Amino acid sequence: MKKLKPIATTSDLLVLSLVVVFFIFSPVSPYHQRPTGIPDKVEVYYQRNLPKDSLKKSLQYVENEIVEMEYYLHIHNVNDEGYNLVAEYDTKLRKEHQQLLDMVRDSSNNDKPKVLKTVYIKSKDRPGIAVLTAGGYWQSGRFHIGPFKSGKAISRDRTGRIVSALWNNDTIVTGIRIDSNGIYQGQMDSLMQACGEGVMDEWDGCHKEGFWRNDMQHGFGFDSSPQHQLRIGEWREGRFLGERMKYTAQRIYGIDISRHQHEKGRQRFAINWRKLRITSFGKRNDIGSQTFPVSFVYIKATEGITIRNRYFLSDYLHAHRHGLKVGAYHFFSVRTPAIEQAQHFLRTAKIHHADLPPVLDVEPTDAQIQQIGGGEVLLQRIRIWMNIVERRTGKTPILYANQNFIIKYLKNAADIKKKYNIWIARYSQYKPDVKLVYWQLCQDGRVNGINGPVDINVFNGYQGQYEEFLRTGVHQ
């Protein structure tokens, strides 16, 4: 944000800054307490909120957020809702990161307050700035009892909040509010609650931006925090619903198939590979009259230690001949050893060096997992299968699972989440809130050239990221 020329002298601003800091961090005082002068800006000294030895911790917090920003910006582009908002916040974060680095390096100034964030009140852009409080109003640094009059001031109301706002007939149009939670800047209602479009910077480092209602995120927005993954998308009364996927031609779509695309009872069907075109993403996802090409296909090769897909080799060869990227997957069984399952898969599957990474499809029920001794036992079997297949093929396998499995069991397997890409099944209009390579959108999609329902998948990124994935076999 461009720095404005102060409307007061240097000494006046120094006194004002001290007054504002006192207002923020002193115990709640009566609402009639008032500062003098008309501020041009409010300076917030983060050191007053943090122990003196916590600068490095603050630096780590900011670095954690930057990692999330990098991931988001890597797999999205300007076509996605909110991309520009996140990009702008990423720029601010990097400036703050540099400020913190300077402070950590300059140990001699550790005890001196430095401004990390500045909130500007632009008098020329907000000609009617004033604050309405219970029983009266503030004007030019003085409290007046009675109905509201126009004026310009910064004040603390009887609840302890510091508010500077533009009013219109006793209703806030836009303003800045400073309270025990942090700084809110944007549209508010007459109760000084966030309502409309605004930004909230909380004292714990959390940054929230977007639309609000009754002081809660409501509508589109994002929440960036050093404590959790970036959340961007739709909100309802403070609850994160998820990111809505935009189905455009810039996305990369694919399918996964097995013998079920060839058999229905006693009937047998061939796939017309020349006609492949996605026409439906199932009942939950409306794409209107749009159709999309099939860019990749995964074919089931094996299950357990005895089952083979009799159509695997034929489908594999046809897909290659028609220019599709091809991968093979194994359906995992909890009834047989992981070593034998890996060997069975490797004997059957054709995995060329230019093929997509192999996939382990894990879909046991909670009851089945408990029968074998619990989640840790299953996770260890997954590690065995993945390690064997990676050593033999030179490709890092992908783990396929549904969202409930990811949330319930994979939360205790940081090594798996860190090393292997995830392909997740979630049949919702909102994108899964995890880091992944593929998202299976539905089981009831439709594809020209294939009889019956088909699983439809989308790559988590765009063409540039997809080409990088094809080259490296890993989606970061």
Short mmCIF file of C-alpha atoms in Angstrom, two decimals:
data_model
loop_
_atom_site.label_atom_id
_atom_site.label_comp_id
_atom_site.label_asym_id
_atom_site.label_seq_id
_atom_site.Cartn_x
_atom_site.Cartn_y
_atom_site.Cartn_z
CA MET A 1 0.00 0.00 0.00
CA LYS A 2 1.36 3.43 -0.92
CA LYS A 3 2.60 5.42 2.05
CA LEU A 4 0.74 8.67 2.64
CA LYS A 5 2.15 11.99 3.77
CA PRO A 6 1.27 12.58 7.42
CA ILE A 7 -1.13 15.40 8.20
CA ALA A 8 0.64 16.08 11.49
CA THR A 9 4.22 16.80 12.51
CA THR A 10 6.67 14.04 13.38
CA SER A 11 6.36 14.80 17.08
CA ASP A 12 2.56 14.79 16.85
CA LEU A 13 2.59 11.36 15.16
CA LEU A 14 4.98 9.98 17.78
CA VAL A 15 2.64 11.08 20.55
CA LEU A 16 -0.34 9.73 18.60
CA SER A 17 1.33 6.36 18.06
CA LEU A 18 1.98 6.03 21.77
CA VAL A 19 -1.62 6.96 22.50
CA VAL A 20 -2.94 4.37 20.04
CA VAL A 21 -0.66 1.66 21.39
CA PHE A 22 -1.87 2.54 24.90
CA PHE A 23 -5.47 2.26 23.74
CA ILE A 24 -4.86 -1.14 22.16
CA PHE A 25 -3.00 -2.85 24.95
CA SER A 26 -4.13 -1.12 28.15
CA PRO A 27 -7.05 -2.52 30.21
CA VAL A 28 -10.50 -1.54 28.94
CA SER A 29 -11.19 2.06 29.91
CA PRO A 30 -14.45 4.07 30.03
CA TYR A 31 -15.81 4.95 26.61
CA HIS A 32 -15.55 8.68 27.31
CA GLN A 33 -11.73 8.54 27.39
CA ARG A 34 -10.53 10.38 24.27
CA PRO A 35 -7.27 11.08 22.41
CA THR A 36 -6.39 14.41 20.88
CA GLY A 37 -5.66 15.15 17.25
CA ILE A 38 -6.88 13.57 14.03
CA PRO A 39 -4.74 10.55 13.06
CA ASP A 40 -3.56 9.79 9.57
CA LYS A 41 -2.66 6.22 10.43
CA VAL A 42 -2.76 3.64 13.21
CA GLU A 43 0.52 1.86 13.94
CA VAL A 44 0.42 -1.61 15.52
CA TYR A 45 3.56 -2.85 17.29
CA TYR A 46 3.51 -6.64 17.26
CA GLN A 47 6.23 -6.87 19.91
CA ARG A 48 3.69 -5.75 22.48
CA ASN A 49 1.70 -8.91 21.74
CA LEU A 50 4.64 -11.33 21.68
CA PRO A 51 7.38 -12.22 24.17
CA LYS A 52 10.73 -10.62 23.31
CA ASP A 53 12.29 -14.00 22.51
CA SER A 54 9.59 -15.02 20.04
CA LEU A 55 10.73 -13.20 16.89
CA LYS A 56 12.12 -16.43 15.48
CA LYS A 57 8.83 -18.16 16.23
CA SER A 58 6.98 -15.36 14.43
CA LEU A 59 9.36 -15.81 11.51
CA GLN A 60 8.55 -19.52 11.38
CA TYR A 61 4.82 -18.73 11.42
CA VAL A 62 5.18 -16.42 8.42
CA GLU A 63 7.32 -18.98 6.59
CA ASN A 64 4.62 -21.61 7.18
CA GLU A 65 2.07 -19.32 5.57
CA ILE A 66 4.37 -18.61 2.64
CA VAL A 67 4.69 -22.37 1.98
CA GLU A 68 0.88 -22.56 1.75
CA MET A 69 0.82 -19.56 -0.57
CA GLU A 70 3.41 -21.19 -2.85
CA TYR A 71 1.40 -24.40 -3.05
CA TYR A 72 -1.82 -22.55 -3.85
CA LEU A 73 -0.26 -20.32 -6.49
CA HIS A 74 1.50 -23.33 -8.05
CA ILE A 75 -1.70 -25.29 -8.74
CA HIS A 76 -4.04 -22.38 -9.54
CA ASN A 77 -4.14 -19.58 -12.07
CA VAL A 78 -6.07 -16.36 -12.69
CA ASN A 79 -9.11 -18.33 -13.87
CA ASP A 80 -9.76 -19.42 -10.29
CA GLU A 81 -11.92 -17.32 -7.99
CA GLY A 82 -9.83 -15.47 -5.43
CA TYR A 83 -6.48 -16.02 -7.14
CA ASN A 84 -5.64 -12.30 -7.21
CA LEU A 85 -6.56 -11.90 -3.53
CA VAL A 86 -4.19 -14.67 -2.54
CA ALA A 87 -1.43 -13.30 -4.78
CA GLU A 88 -1.74 -9.86 -3.17
CA TYR A 89 -1.60 -11.34 0.32
CA ASP A 90 1.43 -13.41 -0.68
CA THR A 91 3.23 -10.16 -1.61
CA LYS A 92 2.39 -8.67 1.80
CA LEU A 93 3.58 -11.81 3.58
CA ARG A 94 6.94 -11.69 1.83
CA LYS A 95 7.43 -8.06 2.87
CA GLU A 96 6.63 -8.96 6.46
CA HIS A 97 9.00 -11.93 6.20
CA GLN A 98 11.84 -9.61 5.17
CA GLN A 99 11.05 -7.23 8.04
CA LEU A 100 11.19 -10.10 10.52
CA LEU A 101 14.47 -11.34 9.03
CA ASP A 102 15.96 -7.88 9.49
CA MET A 103 14.80 -7.77 13.10
CA VAL A 104 16.20 -11.21 13.89
CA ARG A 105 19.56 -10.32 12.35
CA ASP A 106 19.79 -6.98 14.13
CA SER A 107 19.92 -8.23 17.71
CA SER A 108 20.89 -4.80 19.02
CA ASN A 109 17.43 -3.51 18.12
CA ASN A 110 15.41 -6.40 19.55
CA ASP A 111 14.04 -4.20 22.33
CA LYS A 112 13.09 -1.32 20.06
CA PRO A 113 9.55 -1.28 18.66
CA LYS A 114 9.33 -1.54 14.88
CA VAL A 115 6.25 -1.29 12.73
CA LEU A 116 5.42 -4.63 11.06
CA LYS A 117 1.98 -3.67 9.81
CA THR A 118 0.40 -0.25 9.34
CA VAL A 119 -3.29 0.46 8.87
CA TYR A 120 -3.91 3.74 7.03
CA ILE A 121 -6.96 5.93 7.46
CA LYS A 122 -7.06 8.00 4.27
CA SER A 123 -8.70 11.31 5.13
CA LYS A 124 -8.88 12.41 1.50
CA ASP A 125 -10.66 9.17 0.52
CA ARG A 126 -12.99 9.15 3.55
CA PRO A 127 -14.17 12.74 4.00
CA GLY A 128 -16.73 11.94 6.69
CA ILE A 129 -14.74 9.75 9.05
CA ALA A 130 -16.22 9.75 12.55
CA VAL A 131 -17.07 7.35 15.34
CA LEU A 132 -20.51 6.92 16.89
CA THR A 133 -20.52 5.61 20.47
CA ALA A 134 -23.20 4.99 23.05
CA GLY A 135 -24.74 8.28 24.14
CA GLY A 136 -22.88 10.52 21.71
CA TYR A 137 -20.21 10.88 19.06
CA TRP A 138 -16.55 11.88 18.60
CA GLN A 139 -15.49 14.90 16.60
CA SER A 140 -11.97 16.33 16.34
CA GLY A 141 -10.82 14.45 19.41
CA ARG A 142 -13.74 15.54 21.63
CA PHE A 143 -16.73 13.52 22.83
CA HIS A 144 -20.14 15.12 22.27
CA ILE A 145 -23.34 13.99 23.97
CA GLY A 146 -26.35 13.80 21.69
CA PRO A 147 -27.22 12.84 18.12
CA PHE A 148 -24.55 12.10 15.52
CA LYS A 149 -22.79 14.89 13.68
CA SER A 150 -20.23 14.63 10.94
CA GLY A 151 -16.60 14.73 11.99
CA LYS A 152 -13.34 12.85 11.95
CA ALA A 153 -11.77 11.01 14.91
CA ILE A 154 -10.52 7.76 16.30
CA SER A 155 -12.01 6.50 19.51
CA ARG A 156 -12.59 3.59 21.87
CA ASP A 157 -16.18 2.60 22.56
CA ARG A 158 -17.52 1.31 25.86
CA THR A 159 -16.73 -2.32 24.93
CA GLY A 160 -13.05 -1.49 24.47
CA ARG A 161 -12.99 -1.46 20.69
CA ILE A 162 -11.12 1.19 18.74
CA VAL A 163 -13.13 2.16 15.67
CA SER A 164 -12.69 4.69 12.90
CA ALA A 165 -15.44 4.63 10.35
CA LEU A 166 -17.40 6.41 7.64
CA TRP A 167 -21.02 6.74 8.69
CA ASN A 168 -24.18 7.42 6.70
CA ASN A 169 -27.39 8.00 8.65
CA ASP A 170 -26.07 6.16 11.71
CA THR A 171 -24.99 3.15 9.62
CA ILE A 172 -21.33 2.31 9.01
CA VAL A 173 -20.44 2.13 5.34
CA THR A 174 -16.82 1.20 5.85
CA GLY A 175 -14.34 1.43 8.69
CA ILE A 176 -11.46 0.11 10.77
CA ARG A 177 -12.05 -1.74 14.05
CA ILE A 178 -9.35 -2.73 16.52
CA ASP A 179 -10.27 -5.06 19.39
CA SER A 180 -8.96 -8.04 21.36
CA ASN A 181 -9.17 -10.29 18.28
CA GLY A 182 -7.22 -8.04 15.92
CA ILE A 183 -7.84 -5.44 13.22
CA TYR A 184 -10.87 -5.55 10.93
CA GLN A 185 -10.97 -3.22 7.92
CA GLY A 186 -13.98 -3.10 5.63
CA GLN A 187 -17.77 -2.91 5.62
CA MET A 188 -19.64 -3.08 8.93
CA ASP A 189 -23.18 -2.83 10.23
CA SER A 190 -24.55 -0.41 12.85
CA LEU A 191 -23.37 -2.77 15.63
CA MET A 192 -19.81 -2.45 14.33
CA GLN A 193 -19.88 -6.08 13.21
CA ALA A 194 -18.14 -7.18 10.02
CA CYS A 195 -20.85 -7.25 7.37
CA GLY A 196 -20.06 -7.16 3.67
CA GLU A 197 -16.56 -7.18 2.20
CA GLY A 198 -13.57 -6.83 4.52
CA VAL A 199 -10.21 -8.01 5.86
CA MET A 200 -9.39 -9.28 9.36
CA ASP A 201 -5.82 -9.56 10.67
CA GLU A 202 -5.88 -11.38 14.00
CA TRP A 203 -3.20 -11.04 16.66
CA ASP A 204 -2.28 -14.74 16.40
CA GLY A 205 -1.19 -14.25 12.75
CA CYS A 206 -4.40 -15.41 11.07
CA HIS A 207 -5.47 -13.41 8.01
CA LYS A 208 -9.10 -13.58 6.83
CA GLU A 209 -10.39 -11.86 3.73
CA GLY A 210 -13.61 -11.88 1.75
CA PHE A 211 -17.30 -11.51 2.63
CA TRP A 212 -18.76 -11.38 6.15
CA ARG A 213 -22.05 -11.48 7.99
CA ASN A 214 -22.59 -11.01 11.75
CA ASP A 215 -18.81 -10.91 12.30
CA MET A 216 -18.37 -14.33 10.63
CA GLN A 217 -17.04 -15.24 7.18
CA HIS A 218 -20.03 -15.82 4.94
CA GLY A 219 -19.80 -16.20 1.16
CA PHE A 220 -16.51 -16.32 -0.71
CA GLY A 221 -13.28 -15.75 1.21
CA PHE A 222 -10.00 -17.18 2.41
CA ASP A 223 -8.36 -17.87 5.76
CA SER A 224 -4.56 -18.03 5.95
CA SER A 225 -2.93 -19.10 9.21
CA PRO A 226 0.42 -20.48 10.38
CA GLN A 227 -1.57 -23.15 12.24
CA HIS A 228 -3.44 -24.74 9.35
CA GLN A 229 -3.61 -25.20 5.59
CA LEU A 230 -4.90 -22.33 3.45
CA ARG A 231 -8.69 -22.39 3.25
CA ILE A 232 -10.14 -20.63 0.24
CA GLY A 233 -13.65 -20.95 -1.13
CA GLU A 234 -17.19 -20.79 0.18
CA TRP A 235 -18.04 -20.06 3.84
CA ARG A 236 -21.32 -20.30 5.71
CA GLU A 237 -21.63 -18.51 9.06
CA GLY A 238 -17.93 -19.00 9.80
CA ARG A 239 -17.79 -22.65 8.64
CA PHE A 240 -15.54 -23.52 5.69
CA LEU A 241 -17.40 -25.47 3.01
CA GLY A 242 -14.65 -25.73 0.40
CA GLU A 243 -13.39 -24.46 -2.92
CA ARG A 244 -15.75 -24.69 -5.86
CA MET A 245 -14.18 -26.22 -8.94
CA LYS A 246 -14.63 -24.36 -12.20
CA TYR A 247 -15.00 -26.80 -15.06
CA THR A 248 -13.19 -25.17 -17.95
CA ALA A 249 -11.28 -26.30 -21.02
CA GLN A 250 -8.05 -25.32 -19.26
CA ARG A 251 -8.43 -28.21 -16.81
CA ILE A 252 -7.00 -31.69 -17.48
CA TYR A 253 -9.54 -34.50 -17.17
CA GLY A 254 -9.18 -38.27 -17.19
CA ILE A 255 -10.99 -41.53 -16.47
CA ASP A 256 -10.31 -44.79 -14.67
CA ILE A 257 -11.73 -48.06 -15.96
CA SER A 258 -11.88 -51.77 -15.18
CA ARG A 259 -13.74 -54.79 -16.53
CA HIS A 260 -17.04 -53.09 -15.52
CA GLN A 261 -16.79 -50.87 -18.62
CA HIS A 262 -16.79 -54.06 -20.73
CA GLU A 263 -19.32 -56.28 -18.95
CA LYS A 264 -22.89 -55.96 -17.74
CA GLY A 265 -24.38 -59.30 -16.84
CA ARG A 266 -23.92 -61.49 -19.90
CA GLN A 267 -23.47 -58.56 -22.24
CA ARG A 268 -20.03 -57.56 -23.49
CA PHE A 269 -19.00 -54.11 -24.69
CA ALA A 270 -16.00 -52.73 -26.52
CA ILE A 271 -14.62 -49.24 -25.97
CA ASN A 272 -14.59 -46.98 -29.02
CA TRP A 273 -11.30 -45.20 -28.30
CA ARG A 274 -11.66 -42.83 -31.25
CA LYS A 275 -14.87 -41.31 -29.85
CA LEU A 276 -13.79 -40.71 -26.25
CA ARG A 277 -15.24 -37.42 -25.00
CA ILE A 278 -16.55 -36.57 -21.51
CA THR A 279 -20.18 -35.43 -21.68
CA SER A 280 -21.21 -35.58 -18.01
CA PHE A 281 -19.60 -35.26 -14.56
CA GLY A 282 -22.52 -37.05 -12.93
CA LYS A 283 -25.70 -35.86 -11.26
CA ARG A 284 -23.93 -33.70 -8.65
CA ASN A 285 -21.90 -31.62 -11.11
CA ASP A 286 -23.68 -29.64 -13.78
CA ILE A 287 -21.49 -28.81 -16.79
CA GLY A 288 -24.40 -27.92 -19.07
CA SER A 289 -23.71 -28.64 -22.71
CA GLN A 290 -19.93 -28.59 -22.31
CA THR A 291 -17.82 -31.59 -23.30
CA PHE A 292 -14.18 -32.25 -22.54
CA PRO A 293 -11.42 -34.44 -23.98
CA VAL A 294 -10.00 -37.40 -22.08
CA SER A 295 -6.32 -36.67 -21.42
CA PHE A 296 -5.39 -39.67 -19.28
CA VAL A 297 -6.72 -43.08 -18.33
CA TYR A 298 -5.96 -45.41 -15.44
CA ILE A 299 -6.72 -49.09 -15.93
CA LYS A 300 -7.25 -51.64 -13.18
CA ALA A 301 -4.63 -54.37 -13.50
CA THR A 302 -5.01 -56.54 -10.41
CA GLU A 303 -6.72 -57.11 -7.06
CA GLY A 304 -5.36 -59.06 -4.09
CA ILE A 305 -3.05 -61.87 -5.20
CA THR A 306 -5.22 -63.77 -7.69
CA ILE A 307 -7.53 -61.42 -9.59
CA ARG A 308 -6.46 -60.01 -12.97
CA ASN A 309 -8.38 -57.69 -15.24
CA ARG A 310 -8.76 -59.69 -18.45
CA TYR A 311 -9.14 -56.45 -20.45
CA PHE A 312 -6.07 -54.71 -19.04
CA LEU A 313 -3.57 -55.43 -21.83
CA SER A 314 -6.02 -54.68 -24.64
CA ASP A 315 -7.15 -51.39 -23.05
CA TYR A 316 -3.56 -50.45 -22.29
CA LEU A 317 -2.46 -50.91 -25.92
CA HIS A 318 -5.51 -49.13 -27.38
CA ALA A 319 -5.11 -46.15 -25.05
CA HIS A 320 -1.47 -45.78 -26.08
CA ARG A 321 -2.33 -45.99 -29.78
CA HIS A 322 -4.83 -43.15 -29.37
CA GLY A 323 -2.35 -40.82 -27.70
CA LEU A 324 -3.59 -41.05 -24.12
CA LYS A 325 -1.37 -41.04 -21.05
CA VAL A 326 -1.85 -44.40 -19.34
CA GLY A 327 -1.42 -45.71 -15.81
CA ALA A 328 -2.16 -48.96 -13.99
CA TYR A 329 -3.71 -49.47 -10.56
CA HIS A 330 -4.00 -52.28 -8.02
CA PHE A 331 -7.02 -52.77 -5.75
CA PHE A 332 -5.65 -53.54 -2.28
CA SER A 333 -6.99 -56.45 -0.22
CA VAL A 334 -6.67 -56.67 3.58
CA ARG A 335 -6.83 -60.49 3.39
CA THR A 336 -3.46 -61.19 1.79
CA PRO A 337 0.16 -60.08 2.43
CA ALA A 338 1.24 -56.77 0.92
CA ILE A 339 4.44 -58.30 -0.48
CA GLU A 340 2.54 -60.89 -2.50
CA GLN A 341 0.07 -58.27 -3.74
CA ALA A 342 2.92 -56.06 -4.98
CA GLN A 343 4.50 -59.02 -6.80
CA HIS A 344 1.16 -59.96 -8.36
CA PHE A 345 0.68 -56.40 -9.63
CA LEU A 346 4.20 -56.19 -11.07
CA ARG A 347 3.80 -59.48 -12.95
CA THR A 348 0.58 -58.28 -14.61
CA ALA A 349 0.84 -54.53 -15.13
CA LYS A 350 2.66 -53.01 -18.05
CA ILE A 351 4.56 -49.96 -16.77
CA HIS A 352 6.55 -48.21 -19.46
CA HIS A 353 8.96 -45.44 -18.52
CA ALA A 354 6.65 -42.87 -20.16
CA ASP A 355 3.56 -44.12 -18.32
CA LEU A 356 1.83 -42.45 -15.40
CA PRO A 357 2.90 -43.49 -11.88
CA PRO A 358 1.27 -46.72 -10.61
CA VAL A 359 -1.58 -46.40 -8.11
CA LEU A 360 -2.58 -48.32 -4.98
CA ASP A 361 -6.36 -48.24 -4.52
CA VAL A 362 -7.19 -48.58 -0.79
CA GLU A 363 -10.90 -48.84 0.08
CA PRO A 364 -11.40 -51.12 3.13
CA THR A 365 -14.29 -50.55 5.53
CA ASP A 366 -13.71 -49.56 9.16
CA ALA A 367 -14.76 -53.07 10.19
CA GLN A 368 -12.19 -54.67 7.89
CA ILE A 369 -9.47 -52.39 9.23
CA GLN A 370 -10.31 -53.33 12.80
CA GLN A 371 -10.24 -57.04 11.91
CA ILE A 372 -6.60 -56.84 10.86
CA GLY A 373 -5.54 -54.93 13.96
CA GLY A 374 -6.36 -51.30 13.23
CA GLY A 375 -5.16 -48.38 11.14
CA GLU A 376 -1.46 -48.67 11.98
CA VAL A 377 -1.36 -52.25 10.67
CA LEU A 378 -2.97 -51.17 7.40
CA LEU A 379 -0.64 -48.18 7.04
CA GLN A 380 2.37 -50.45 7.45
CA ARG A 381 1.05 -52.75 4.71
CA ILE A 382 0.56 -49.74 2.45
CA ARG A 383 4.19 -48.71 3.03
CA ILE A 384 5.38 -52.22 2.10
CA TRP A 385 3.44 -52.27 -1.19
CA MET A 386 4.52 -48.75 -2.15
CA ASN A 387 8.19 -49.39 -1.37
CA ILE A 388 8.36 -52.60 -3.41
CA VAL A 389 6.61 -51.09 -6.44
CA GLU A 390 8.75 -47.96 -6.32
CA ARG A 391 11.99 -49.97 -6.21
CA ARG A 392 10.95 -52.17 -9.12
CA THR A 393 9.48 -49.49 -11.40
CA GLY A 394 11.55 -46.43 -10.48
CA LYS A 395 8.29 -44.48 -10.16
CA THR A 396 6.81 -43.04 -6.97
CA PRO A 397 3.34 -44.63 -6.59
CA ILE A 398 0.16 -42.68 -5.88
CA LEU A 399 -2.23 -43.55 -3.04
CA TYR A 400 -5.94 -43.59 -3.92
CA ALA A 401 -8.45 -43.35 -1.05
CA ASN A 402 -11.67 -41.61 -0.08
CA GLN A 403 -11.78 -38.48 2.06
CA ASN A 404 -12.96 -40.28 5.21
CA PHE A 405 -9.93 -42.60 5.08
CA ILE A 406 -7.59 -39.63 4.60
CA ILE A 407 -9.07 -37.79 7.59
CA LYS A 408 -9.41 -40.78 9.91
CA TYR A 409 -6.28 -42.86 9.23
CA LEU A 410 -3.75 -40.88 7.21
CA LYS A 411 -3.53 -38.09 9.79
CA ASN A 412 -1.06 -40.28 11.73
CA ALA A 413 1.08 -41.07 8.68
CA ALA A 414 3.06 -37.92 7.97
CA ASP A 415 5.68 -39.91 6.05
CA ILE A 416 3.10 -41.22 3.58
CA LYS A 417 1.52 -37.80 3.04
CA LYS A 418 4.94 -36.23 2.57
CA LYS A 419 6.38 -38.79 0.16
CA TYR A 420 3.41 -39.91 -1.92
CA ASN A 421 0.87 -38.00 -4.00
CA ILE A 422 -2.77 -38.52 -3.08
CA TRP A 423 -5.65 -39.31 -5.41
CA ILE A 424 -8.86 -38.71 -3.52
CA ALA A 425 -12.45 -39.74 -4.14
CA ARG A 426 -14.92 -37.08 -3.03
CA TYR A 427 -18.29 -36.74 -4.74
CA SER A 428 -19.10 -33.18 -3.74
CA GLN A 429 -19.27 -29.80 -5.45
CA TYR A 430 -16.39 -28.65 -3.25
CA LYS A 431 -12.76 -29.53 -3.87
CA PRO A 432 -11.10 -31.68 -1.18
CA ASP A 433 -9.24 -29.64 1.46
CA VAL A 434 -6.02 -31.65 1.11
CA LYS A 435 -2.96 -31.60 -1.12
CA LEU A 436 -3.53 -33.99 -3.99
CA VAL A 437 -2.65 -34.91 -7.55
CA TYR A 438 -6.06 -36.17 -8.78
CA TRP A 439 -9.60 -35.60 -7.60
CA GLN A 440 -12.20 -38.21 -8.54
CA LEU A 441 -15.30 -36.10 -9.12
CA CYS A 442 -17.88 -38.83 -9.60
CA GLN A 443 -18.62 -42.48 -10.29
CA ASP A 444 -21.56 -41.79 -12.59
CA GLY A 445 -19.96 -39.74 -15.35
CA ARG A 446 -20.63 -40.32 -19.01
CA VAL A 447 -18.11 -40.66 -21.84
CA ASN A 448 -18.81 -41.03 -25.54
CA GLY A 449 -17.41 -44.37 -26.70
CA ILE A 450 -17.92 -46.15 -23.35
CA ASN A 451 -21.07 -47.96 -22.26
CA GLY A 452 -22.47 -47.14 -18.83
CA PRO A 453 -21.17 -44.94 -15.98
CA VAL A 454 -17.50 -43.96 -15.77
CA ASP A 455 -15.33 -42.50 -13.00
CA ILE A 456 -14.31 -38.95 -13.97
CA ASN A 457 -11.14 -37.38 -12.56
CA VAL A 458 -9.45 -33.99 -12.76
CA PHE A 459 -5.77 -33.18 -12.35
CA ASN A 460 -5.07 -30.72 -9.53
CA GLY A 461 -3.50 -27.97 -11.60
CA TYR A 462 -3.25 -26.67 -15.14
CA GLN A 463 -1.26 -27.48 -18.26
CA GLY A 464 2.09 -26.24 -16.98
CA GLN A 465 1.86 -28.25 -13.77
CA TYR A 466 0.56 -31.27 -15.68
CA GLU A 467 3.54 -31.26 -18.04
CA GLU A 468 5.88 -30.99 -15.07
CA PHE A 469 4.10 -33.95 -13.45
CA LEU A 470 4.45 -36.02 -16.62
CA ARG A 471 8.16 -35.23 -16.69
CA THR A 472 8.95 -35.86 -13.03
CA GLY A 473 6.22 -38.28 -11.92
CA VAL A 474 5.61 -36.20 -8.79
CA HIS A 475 3.16 -33.34 -8.26
CA GLN A 476 4.51 -30.92 -5.63
#
